[in-house]
Amino acid sequence: MHFSTFLTYTMAAMIPWTFLFLLLGMSLGDNWASIENLAGRYMKHLIVFALCSLLLYFFIKKRAHRKK
């Protein structure tokens, strides 16, 4: 992939995320602490899920590479 194509796709994906988090920050304001407490309950589960998914991905990729 050419660098210019990569840069275009990255910018196209980055701009909506930036505006989303900007709008969330502006609308939550000082209530961010209450959201952090609520989301904190699920953070450990999300981290474990992400790590397991990553390990599964590498396991499947390594196994597929061995079959070649």
Coordinates of C-alpha atoms in Angstrom, one line a residue:
M1 CA 0.0 0.0 0.0
H2 CA 1.4 3.4 -0.9
F3 CA 2.0 5.8 1.9
S4 CA -0.4 8.4 0.4
T5 CA -3.2 5.8 0.3
F6 CA -2.4 4.8 3.9
L7 CA -2.4 8.4 5.0
T8 CA -5.8 9.0 3.3
Y9 CA -7.4 6.0 5.0
T10 CA -5.9 6.9 8.4
M11 CA -7.1 10.5 8.2
A12 CA -10.6 9.4 7.1
A13 CA -10.8 7.0 10.1
M14 CA -9.2 9.5 12.6
I15 CA -11.4 12.5 12.0
P16 CA -14.7 10.9 13.1
W17 CA -13.2 9.4 16.2
T18 CA -11.6 12.7 17.1
F19 CA -14.9 14.5 16.8
L20 CA -16.7 11.8 18.7
F21 CA -14.4 12.1 21.7
L22 CA -14.4 15.9 21.5
L23 CA -18.2 15.9 21.6
L24 CA -18.3 13.4 24.4
G25 CA -15.8 15.4 26.5
M26 CA -17.7 18.6 25.9
S27 CA -21.1 17.1 26.8
L28 CA -19.9 15.1 29.8
G29 CA -17.8 17.9 31.3
D30 CA -17.5 17.5 35.1
N31 CA -19.6 14.3 35.0
W32 CA -16.7 12.4 33.6
A33 CA -15.8 11.0 37.0
S34 CA -19.2 9.3 37.3
I35 CA -18.8 7.7 33.9
E36 CA -15.3 6.6 34.8
N37 CA -16.6 4.8 38.0
L38 CA -19.4 3.1 36.0
A39 CA -17.0 2.0 33.1
G40 CA -14.4 0.9 35.6
R41 CA -16.5 -2.2 36.5
Y42 CA -16.2 -3.4 32.9
M43 CA -12.6 -2.4 32.2
K44 CA -10.9 -5.5 33.6
H45 CA -13.3 -7.7 31.5
L46 CA -12.6 -5.7 28.4
I47 CA -8.8 -5.9 28.9
V48 CA -9.0 -9.7 29.5
F49 CA -11.2 -10.1 26.4
A50 CA -8.8 -8.0 24.3
L51 CA -5.7 -10.0 25.4
C52 CA -7.5 -13.3 24.8
S53 CA -8.5 -12.1 21.4
L54 CA -5.0 -11.1 20.6
L55 CA -3.6 -14.4 21.7
L56 CA -6.2 -16.3 19.7
Y57 CA -5.3 -14.2 16.6
F58 CA -1.6 -15.0 16.9
F59 CA -2.3 -18.7 17.6
I60 CA -4.5 -19.0 14.5
K61 CA -2.0 -17.0 12.4
K62 CA 0.9 -19.2 13.5
R63 CA -1.1 -22.4 13.0
A64 CA -2.1 -21.3 9.5
H65 CA 1.6 -20.5 8.7
R66 CA 2.6 -24.0 9.8
K67 CA 0.2 -25.6 7.3
K68 CA 1.8 -23.9 4.3

